[in-house]
Amino acid sequence: MDRRVLFIGSGGLSHDPPVPVLDGAPPRVADALIEGHPPTPEQRARGEQRVIQAGRDYAAGATTMIPINPSWDNLVLDTLESGRLADVDGWTVEWMGAEGGGSAHEVRTWIAAFASLAATGEYRMTSRFYRAIPEWIAGFAVATAEAVRAGGR
């Protein structure tokens, strides 16, 4: 198409927040998860308070959540930066959950954005920032990349 296109992937790296899951959920919660029913304002407020308290507990070292995993987070970023996207084909859902927590599946948006960029040819990561933030129960990163064009850029 000979046009510039912006690909955006967002989502957390390693994190295991206290959010409802289908396995073992009471029928009302399971129905809401399956059908996509939004929570009531009261349910949302209770959930937000639960997550805020979980962040405080995590930062204080009093939690049973899967810990933030900077090694795994940086493996994800290294894989994207190096362009070795075929490595992701060997990542199972179970492995991602064990290494990155119950919400680590969000890295798929990063992978999709970088795979879209890679489909245009070689690319290079132009910036990369990472920090584990215990109070937010997650590893956070920002990365940018651009296609390498013939003749230098």
mmCIF file with all atom_site columns, N, CA, C and O in Angstrom, residues 68-109:
data_model
loop_
_atom_site.group_PDB
_atom_site.id
_atom_site.type_symbol
_atom_site.label_atom_id
_atom_site.label_alt_id
_atom_site.label_comp_id
_atom_site.label_asym_id
_atom_site.label_entity_id
_atom_site.label_seq_id
_atom_site.pdbx_PDB_ins_code
_atom_site.Cartn_x
_atom_site.Cartn_y
_atom_site.Cartn_z
_atom_site.occupancy
_atom_site.B_iso_or_equiv
_atom_site.pdbx_formal_charge
_atom_site.auth_seq_id
_atom_site.auth_comp_id
_atom_site.auth_asym_id
_atom_site.auth_atom_id
_atom_site.pdbx_PDB_model_num
ATOM 1   N N  . ILE A 1 68  ? 5.445  -11.054 40.351 1.00 0.00 ? 68  ILE A N  1
ATOM 2   C CA . ILE A 1 68  ? 5.924  -10.406 39.127 1.00 0.00 ? 68  ILE A CA 1
ATOM 3   C C  . ILE A 1 68  ? 7.224  -11.105 38.760 1.00 0.00 ? 68  ILE A C  1
ATOM 4   O O  . ILE A 1 68  ? 8.048  -11.411 39.619 1.00 0.00 ? 68  ILE A O  1
ATOM 5   N N  . ASN A 1 69  ? 7.433  -11.337 37.481 1.00 0.00 ? 69  ASN A N  1
ATOM 6   C CA . ASN A 1 69  ? 8.599  -12.090 37.026 1.00 0.00 ? 69  ASN A CA 1
ATOM 7   C C  . ASN A 1 69  ? 9.403  -11.260 36.025 1.00 0.00 ? 69  ASN A C  1
ATOM 8   O O  . ASN A 1 69  ? 9.212  -11.401 34.807 1.00 0.00 ? 69  ASN A O  1
ATOM 9   N N  . PRO A 1 70  ? 10.309 -10.395 36.504 1.00 0.00 ? 70  PRO A N  1
ATOM 10  C CA . PRO A 1 70  ? 11.098 -9.578  35.588 1.00 0.00 ? 70  PRO A CA 1
ATOM 11  C C  . PRO A 1 70  ? 11.903 -10.400 34.573 1.00 0.00 ? 70  PRO A C  1
ATOM 12  O O  . PRO A 1 70  ? 12.092 -9.960  33.437 1.00 0.00 ? 70  PRO A O  1
ATOM 13  N N  . SER A 1 71  ? 12.340 -11.600 34.961 1.00 0.00 ? 71  SER A N  1
ATOM 14  C CA . SER A 1 71  ? 13.087 -12.439 34.002 1.00 0.00 ? 71  SER A CA 1
ATOM 15  C C  . SER A 1 71  ? 12.203 -12.819 32.826 1.00 0.00 ? 71  SER A C  1
ATOM 16  O O  . SER A 1 71  ? 12.624 -12.757 31.664 1.00 0.00 ? 71  SER A O  1
ATOM 17  N N  . TRP A 1 72  ? 10.964 -13.224 33.108 1.00 0.00 ? 72  TRP A N  1
ATOM 18  C CA . TRP A 1 72  ? 10.039 -13.583 32.031 1.00 0.00 ? 72  TRP A CA 1
ATOM 19  C C  . TRP A 1 72  ? 9.662  -12.363 31.221 1.00 0.00 ? 72  TRP A C  1
ATOM 20  O O  . TRP A 1 72  ? 9.622  -12.405 29.988 1.00 0.00 ? 72  TRP A O  1
ATOM 21  N N  . ASP A 1 73  ? 9.384  -11.252 31.905 1.00 0.00 ? 73  ASP A N  1
ATOM 22  C CA . ASP A 1 73  ? 9.035  -10.020 31.203 1.00 0.00 ? 73  ASP A CA 1
ATOM 23  C C  . ASP A 1 73  ? 10.135 -9.642  30.213 1.00 0.00 ? 73  ASP A C  1
ATOM 24  O O  . ASP A 1 73  ? 9.862  -9.289  29.069 1.00 0.00 ? 73  ASP A O  1
ATOM 25  N N  . ASN A 1 74  ? 11.389 -9.726  30.664 1.00 0.00 ? 74  ASN A N  1
ATOM 26  C CA . ASN A 1 74  ? 12.496 -9.362  29.779 1.00 0.00 ? 74  ASN A CA 1
ATOM 27  C C  . ASN A 1 74  ? 12.727 -10.400 28.693 1.00 0.00 ? 74  ASN A C  1
ATOM 28  O O  . ASN A 1 74  ? 13.184 -10.051 27.604 1.00 0.00 ? 74  ASN A O  1
ATOM 29  N N  . LEU A 1 75  ? 12.382 -11.666 28.946 1.00 0.00 ? 75  LEU A N  1
ATOM 30  C CA . LEU A 1 75  ? 12.425 -12.666 27.875 1.00 0.00 ? 75  LEU A CA 1
ATOM 31  C C  . LEU A 1 75  ? 11.442 -12.281 26.775 1.00 0.00 ? 75  LEU A C  1
ATOM 32  O O  . LEU A 1 75  ? 11.768 -12.345 25.580 1.00 0.00 ? 75  LEU A O  1
ATOM 33  N N  . VAL A 1 76  ? 10.241 -11.861 27.165 1.00 0.00 ? 76  VAL A N  1
ATOM 34  C CA . VAL A 1 76  ? 9.246  -11.416 26.176 1.00 0.00 ? 76  VAL A CA 1
ATOM 35  C C  . VAL A 1 76  ? 9.813  -10.241 25.377 1.00 0.00 ? 76  VAL A C  1
ATOM 36  O O  . VAL A 1 76  ? 9.801  -10.236 24.139 1.00 0.00 ? 76  VAL A O  1
ATOM 37  N N  . LEU A 1 77  ? 10.320 -9.238  26.086 1.00 0.00 ? 77  LEU A N  1
ATOM 38  C CA . LEU A 1 77  ? 10.859 -8.053  25.405 1.00 0.00 ? 77  LEU A CA 1
ATOM 39  C C  . LEU A 1 77  ? 12.066 -8.396  24.542 1.00 0.00 ? 77  LEU A C  1
ATOM 40  O O  . LEU A 1 77  ? 12.210 -7.886  23.427 1.00 0.00 ? 77  LEU A O  1
ATOM 41  N N  . ASP A 1 78  ? 12.967 -9.264  25.044 1.00 0.00 ? 78  ASP A N  1
ATOM 42  C CA . ASP A 1 78  ? 14.128 -9.686  24.252 1.00 0.00 ? 78  ASP A CA 1
ATOM 43  C C  . ASP A 1 78  ? 13.702 -10.407 22.979 1.00 0.00 ? 78  ASP A C  1
ATOM 44  O O  . ASP A 1 78  ? 14.283 -10.205 21.911 1.00 0.00 ? 78  ASP A O  1
ATOM 45  N N  . THR A 1 79  ? 12.678 -11.256 23.094 1.00 0.00 ? 79  THR A N  1
ATOM 46  C CA . THR A 1 79  ? 12.175 -11.996 21.935 1.00 0.00 ? 79  THR A CA 1
ATOM 47  C C  . THR A 1 79  ? 11.624 -11.037 20.888 1.00 0.00 ? 79  THR A C  1
ATOM 48  O O  . THR A 1 79  ? 11.911 -11.168 19.691 1.00 0.00 ? 79  THR A O  1
ATOM 49  N N  . LEU A 1 80  ? 10.864 -10.058 21.339 1.00 0.00 ? 80  LEU A N  1
ATOM 50  C CA . LEU A 1 80  ? 10.322 -9.068  20.411 1.00 0.00 ? 80  LEU A CA 1
ATOM 51  C C  . LEU A 1 80  ? 11.444 -8.224  19.801 1.00 0.00 ? 80  LEU A C  1
ATOM 52  O O  . LEU A 1 80  ? 11.442 -7.974  18.588 1.00 0.00 ? 80  LEU A O  1
ATOM 53  N N  . GLU A 1 81  ? 12.388 -7.809  20.628 1.00 0.00 ? 81  GLU A N  1
ATOM 54  C CA . GLU A 1 81  ? 13.469 -6.954  20.126 1.00 0.00 ? 81  GLU A CA 1
ATOM 55  C C  . GLU A 1 81  ? 14.340 -7.676  19.113 1.00 0.00 ? 81  GLU A C  1
ATOM 56  O O  . GLU A 1 81  ? 14.754 -7.091  18.110 1.00 0.00 ? 81  GLU A O  1
ATOM 57  N N  . SER A 1 82  ? 14.609 -8.943  19.358 1.00 0.00 ? 82  SER A N  1
ATOM 58  C CA . SER A 1 82  ? 15.493 -9.701  18.467 1.00 0.00 ? 82  SER A CA 1
ATOM 59  C C  . SER A 1 82  ? 14.814 -10.121 17.175 1.00 0.00 ? 82  SER A C  1
ATOM 60  O O  . SER A 1 82  ? 15.485 -10.537 16.232 1.00 0.00 ? 82  SER A O  1
ATOM 61  N N  . GLY A 1 83  ? 13.484 -10.065 17.150 1.00 0.00 ? 83  GLY A N  1
ATOM 62  C CA . GLY A 1 83  ? 12.760 -10.505 15.957 1.00 0.00 ? 83  GLY A CA 1
ATOM 63  C C  . GLY A 1 83  ? 12.603 -12.013 15.872 1.00 0.00 ? 83  GLY A C  1
ATOM 64  O O  . GLY A 1 83  ? 12.164 -12.534 14.855 1.00 0.00 ? 83  GLY A O  1
ATOM 65  N N  . ARG A 1 84  ? 12.926 -12.739 16.956 1.00 0.00 ? 84  ARG A N  1
ATOM 66  C CA . ARG A 1 84  ? 12.792 -14.201 16.971 1.00 0.00 ? 84  ARG A CA 1
ATOM 67  C C  . ARG A 1 84  ? 11.349 -14.585 17.311 1.00 0.00 ? 84  ARG A C  1
ATOM 68  O O  . ARG A 1 84  ? 11.090 -15.328 18.255 1.00 0.00 ? 84  ARG A O  1
ATOM 69  N N  . LEU A 1 85  ? 10.408 -14.103 16.542 1.00 0.00 ? 85  LEU A N  1
ATOM 70  C CA . LEU A 1 85  ? 8.999  -14.301 16.863 1.00 0.00 ? 85  LEU A CA 1
ATOM 71  C C  . LEU A 1 85  ? 8.564  -15.755 16.729 1.00 0.00 ? 85  LEU A C  1
ATOM 72  O O  . LEU A 1 85  ? 7.596  -16.170 17.368 1.00 0.00 ? 85  LEU A O  1
ATOM 73  N N  . ALA A 1 86  ? 9.276  -16.546 15.964 1.00 0.00 ? 86  ALA A N  1
ATOM 74  C CA . ALA A 1 86  ? 8.941  -17.970 15.853 1.00 0.00 ? 86  ALA A CA 1
ATOM 75  C C  . ALA A 1 86  ? 9.122  -18.677 17.198 1.00 0.00 ? 86  ALA A C  1
ATOM 76  O O  . ALA A 1 86  ? 8.485  -19.706 17.448 1.00 0.00 ? 86  ALA A O  1
ATOM 77  N N  . ASP A 1 87  ? 9.955  -18.131 18.093 1.00 0.00 ? 87  ASP A N  1
ATOM 78  C CA . ASP A 1 87  ? 10.127 -18.718 19.424 1.00 0.00 ? 87  ASP A CA 1
ATOM 79  C C  . ASP A 1 87  ? 8.803  -18.777 20.180 1.00 0.00 ? 87  ASP A C  1
ATOM 80  O O  . ASP A 1 87  ? 8.566  -19.674 20.986 1.00 0.00 ? 87  ASP A O  1
ATOM 81  N N  . VAL A 1 88  ? 7.928  -17.821 19.921 1.00 0.00 ? 88  VAL A N  1
ATOM 82  C CA . VAL A 1 88  ? 6.643  -17.735 20.615 1.00 0.00 ? 88  VAL A CA 1
ATOM 83  C C  . VAL A 1 88  ? 5.774  -18.954 20.309 1.00 0.00 ? 88  VAL A C  1
ATOM 84  O O  . VAL A 1 88  ? 4.936  -19.343 21.126 1.00 0.00 ? 88  VAL A O  1
ATOM 85  N N  . ASP A 1 89  ? 5.982  -19.578 19.155 1.00 0.00 ? 89  ASP A N  1
ATOM 86  C CA . ASP A 1 89  ? 5.181  -20.740 18.785 1.00 0.00 ? 89  ASP A CA 1
ATOM 87  C C  . ASP A 1 89  ? 5.290  -21.863 19.819 1.00 0.00 ? 89  ASP A C  1
ATOM 88  O O  . ASP A 1 89  ? 4.371  -22.670 19.948 1.00 0.00 ? 89  ASP A O  1
ATOM 89  N N  . GLY A 1 90  ? 6.383  -21.906 20.564 1.00 0.00 ? 90  GLY A N  1
ATOM 90  C CA . GLY A 1 90  ? 6.571  -22.938 21.582 1.00 0.00 ? 90  GLY A CA 1
ATOM 91  C C  . GLY A 1 90  ? 6.042  -22.559 22.952 1.00 0.00 ? 90  GLY A C  1
ATOM 92  O O  . GLY A 1 90  ? 6.130  -23.351 23.894 1.00 0.00 ? 90  GLY A O  1
ATOM 93  N N  . TRP A 1 91  ? 5.494  -21.371 23.103 1.00 0.00 ? 91  TRP A N  1
ATOM 94  C CA . TRP A 1 91  ? 4.982  -20.917 24.403 1.00 0.00 ? 91  TRP A CA 1
ATOM 95  C C  . TRP A 1 91  ? 3.561  -21.433 24.595 1.00 0.00 ? 91  TRP A C  1
ATOM 96  O O  . TRP A 1 91  ? 2.655  -21.071 23.850 1.00 0.00 ? 91  TRP A O  1
ATOM 97  N N  . THR A 1 92  ? 3.352  -22.254 25.588 1.00 0.00 ? 92  THR A N  1
ATOM 98  C CA . THR A 1 92  ? 2.007  -22.761 25.866 1.00 0.00 ? 92  THR A CA 1
ATOM 99  C C  . THR A 1 92  ? 1.281  -21.827 26.830 1.00 0.00 ? 92  THR A C  1
ATOM 100 O O  . THR A 1 92  ? 1.909  -21.055 27.564 1.00 0.00 ? 92  THR A O  1
ATOM 101 N N  . VAL A 1 93  ? -0.022 -21.938 26.832 1.00 0.00 ? 93  VAL A N  1
ATOM 102 C CA . VAL A 1 93  ? -0.836 -21.157 27.764 1.00 0.00 ? 93  VAL A CA 1
ATOM 103 C C  . VAL A 1 93  ? -0.442 -21.490 29.198 1.00 0.00 ? 93  VAL A C  1
ATOM 104 O O  . VAL A 1 93  ? -0.314 -20.600 30.050 1.00 0.00 ? 93  VAL A O  1
ATOM 105 N N  . GLU A 1 94  ? -0.208 -22.763 29.467 1.00 0.00 ? 94  GLU A N  1
ATOM 106 C CA . GLU A 1 94  ? 0.167  -23.194 30.814 1.00 0.00 ? 94  GLU A CA 1
ATOM 107 C C  . GLU A 1 94  ? 1.506  -22.594 31.237 1.00 0.00 ? 94  GLU A C  1
ATOM 108 O O  . GLU A 1 94  ? 1.656  -22.109 32.364 1.00 0.00 ? 94  GLU A O  1
ATOM 109 N N  . TRP A 1 95  ? 2.488  -22.616 30.330 1.00 0.00 ? 95  TRP A N  1
ATOM 110 C CA . TRP A 1 95  ? 3.804  -22.052 30.643 1.00 0.00 ? 95  TRP A CA 1
ATOM 111 C C  . TRP A 1 95  ? 3.705  -20.547 30.868 1.00 0.00 ? 95  TRP A C  1
ATOM 112 O O  . TRP A 1 95  ? 4.285  -20.011 31.817 1.00 0.00 ? 95  TRP A O  1
ATOM 113 N N  . MET A 1 96  ? 2.963  -19.865 30.010 1.00 0.00 ? 96  MET A N  1
ATOM 114 C CA . MET A 1 96  ? 2.812  -18.417 30.168 1.00 0.00 ? 96  MET A CA 1
ATOM 115 C C  . MET A 1 96  ? 2.172  -18.092 31.514 1.00 0.00 ? 96  MET A C  1
ATOM 116 O O  . MET A 1 96  ? 2.601  -17.165 32.205 1.00 0.00 ? 96  MET A O  1
ATOM 117 N N  . GLY A 1 97  ? 1.158  -18.851 31.916 1.00 0.00 ? 97  GLY A N  1
ATOM 118 C CA . GLY A 1 97  ? 0.506  -18.616 33.199 1.00 0.00 ? 97  GLY A CA 1
ATOM 119 C C  . GLY A 1 97  ? 1.417  -18.901 34.378 1.00 0.00 ? 97  GLY A C  1
ATOM 120 O O  . GLY A 1 97  ? 1.421  -18.163 35.363 1.00 0.00 ? 97  GLY A O  1
ATOM 121 N N  . ALA A 1 98  ? 2.201  -19.980 34.279 1.00 0.00 ? 98  ALA A N  1
ATOM 122 C CA . ALA A 1 98  ? 3.115  -20.323 35.375 1.00 0.00 ? 98  ALA A CA 1
ATOM 123 C C  . ALA A 1 98  ? 4.230  -19.286 35.515 1.00 0.00 ? 98  ALA A C  1
ATOM 124 O O  . ALA A 1 98  ? 4.629  -18.934 36.622 1.00 0.00 ? 98  ALA A O  1
ATOM 125 N N  . GLU A 1 99  ? 4.729  -18.790 34.406 1.00 0.00 ? 99  GLU A N  1
ATOM 126 C CA . GLU A 1 99  ? 5.834  -17.824 34.432 1.00 0.00 ? 99  GLU A CA 1
ATOM 127 C C  . GLU A 1 99  ? 5.368  -16.389 34.639 1.00 0.00 ? 99  GLU A C  1
ATOM 128 O O  . GLU A 1 99  ? 6.016  -15.613 35.328 1.00 0.00 ? 99  GLU A O  1
ATOM 129 N N  . GLY A 1 100 ? 4.253  -16.041 34.010 1.00 0.00 ? 100 GLY A N  1
ATOM 130 C CA . GLY A 1 100 ? 3.836  -14.644 34.005 1.00 0.00 ? 100 GLY A CA 1
ATOM 131 C C  . GLY A 1 100 ? 2.566  -14.342 34.774 1.00 0.00 ? 100 GLY A C  1
ATOM 132 O O  . GLY A 1 100 ? 2.155  -13.191 34.848 1.00 0.00 ? 100 GLY A O  1
ATOM 133 N N  . GLY A 1 101 ? 1.918  -15.364 35.349 1.00 0.00 ? 101 GLY A N  1
ATOM 134 C CA . GLY A 1 101 ? 0.709  -15.124 36.118 1.00 0.00 ? 101 GLY A CA 1
ATOM 135 C C  . GLY A 1 101 ? -0.553 -15.308 35.298 1.00 0.00 ? 101 GLY A C  1
ATOM 136 O O  . GLY A 1 101 ? -0.519 -15.480 34.074 1.00 0.00 ? 101 GLY A O  1
ATOM 137 N N  . GLY A 1 102 ? -1.667 -15.227 35.995 1.00 0.00 ? 102 GLY A N  1
ATOM 138 C CA . GLY A 1 102 ? -2.966 -15.498 35.386 1.00 0.00 ? 102 GLY A CA 1
ATOM 139 C C  . GLY A 1 102 ? -3.381 -14.553 34.278 1.00 0.00 ? 102 GLY A C  1
ATOM 140 O O  . GLY A 1 102 ? -4.250 -14.880 33.485 1.00 0.00 ? 102 GLY A O  1
ATOM 141 N N  . SER A 1 103 ? -2.772 -13.381 34.213 1.00 0.00 ? 103 SER A N  1
ATOM 142 C CA . SER A 1 103 ? -3.140 -12.432 33.149 1.00 0.00 ? 103 SER A CA 1
ATOM 143 C C  . SER A 1 103 ? -2.000 -12.200 32.156 1.00 0.00 ? 103 SER A C  1
ATOM 144 O O  . SER A 1 103 ? -2.041 -11.253 31.369 1.00 0.00 ? 103 SER A O  1
ATOM 145 N N  . ALA A 1 104 ? -1.013 -13.081 32.167 1.00 0.00 ? 104 ALA A N  1
ATOM 146 C CA . ALA A 1 104 ? 0.122  -12.943 31.247 1.00 0.00 ? 104 ALA A CA 1
ATOM 147 C C  . ALA A 1 104 ? -0.289 -13.118 29.789 1.00 0.00 ? 104 ALA A C  1
ATOM 148 O O  . ALA A 1 104 ? 0.435  -12.694 28.888 1.00 0.00 ? 104 ALA A O  1
ATOM 149 N N  . HIS A 1 105 ? -1.461 -13.691 29.557 1.00 0.00 ? 105 HIS A N  1
ATOM 150 C CA . HIS A 1 105 ? -1.939 -13.866 28.183 1.00 0.00 ? 105 HIS A CA 1
ATOM 151 C C  . HIS A 1 105 ? -2.031 -12.532 27.447 1.00 0.00 ? 105 HIS A C  1
ATOM 152 O O  . HIS A 1 105 ? -2.056 -12.497 26.220 1.00 0.00 ? 105 HIS A O  1
ATOM 153 N N  . GLU A 1 106 ? -2.054 -11.424 28.186 1.00 0.00 ? 106 GLU A N  1
ATOM 154 C CA . GLU A 1 106 ? -2.140 -10.107 27.548 1.00 0.00 ? 106 GLU A CA 1
ATOM 155 C C  . GLU A 1 106 ? -0.935 -9.806  26.653 1.00 0.00 ? 106 GLU A C  1
ATOM 156 O O  . GLU A 1 106 ? -1.023 -8.934  25.789 1.00 0.00 ? 106 GLU A O  1
ATOM 157 N N  . VAL A 1 107 ? 0.175  -10.528 26.828 1.00 0.00 ? 107 VAL A N  1
ATOM 158 C CA . VAL A 1 107 ? 1.333  -10.272 25.962 1.00 0.00 ? 107 VAL A CA 1
ATOM 159 C C  . VAL A 1 107 ? 1.027  -10.629 24.517 1.00 0.00 ? 107 VAL A C  1
ATOM 160 O O  . VAL A 1 107 ? 1.763  -10.213 23.617 1.00 0.00 ? 107 VAL A O  1
ATOM 161 N N  . ARG A 1 108 ? -0.041 -11.347 24.278 1.00 0.00 ? 108 ARG A N  1
ATOM 162 C CA . ARG A 1 108 ? -0.409 -11.679 22.893 1.00 0.00 ? 108 ARG A CA 1
ATOM 163 C C  . ARG A 1 108 ? -0.637 -10.422 22.059 1.00 0.00 ? 108 ARG A C  1
ATOM 164 O O  . ARG A 1 108 ? -0.416 -10.434 20.851 1.00 0.00 ? 108 ARG A O  1
ATOM 165 N N  . THR A 1 109 ? -1.098 -9.348  22.681 1.00 0.00 ? 109 THR A N  1
ATOM 166 C CA . THR A 1 109 ? -1.291 -8.112  21.911 1.00 0.00 ? 109 THR A CA 1
ATOM 167 C C  . THR A 1 109 ? 0.052  -7.548  21.477 1.00 0.00 ? 109 THR A C  1
ATOM 168 O O  . THR A 1 109 ? 0.163  -7.001  20.383 1.00 0.00 ? 109 THR A O  1
#
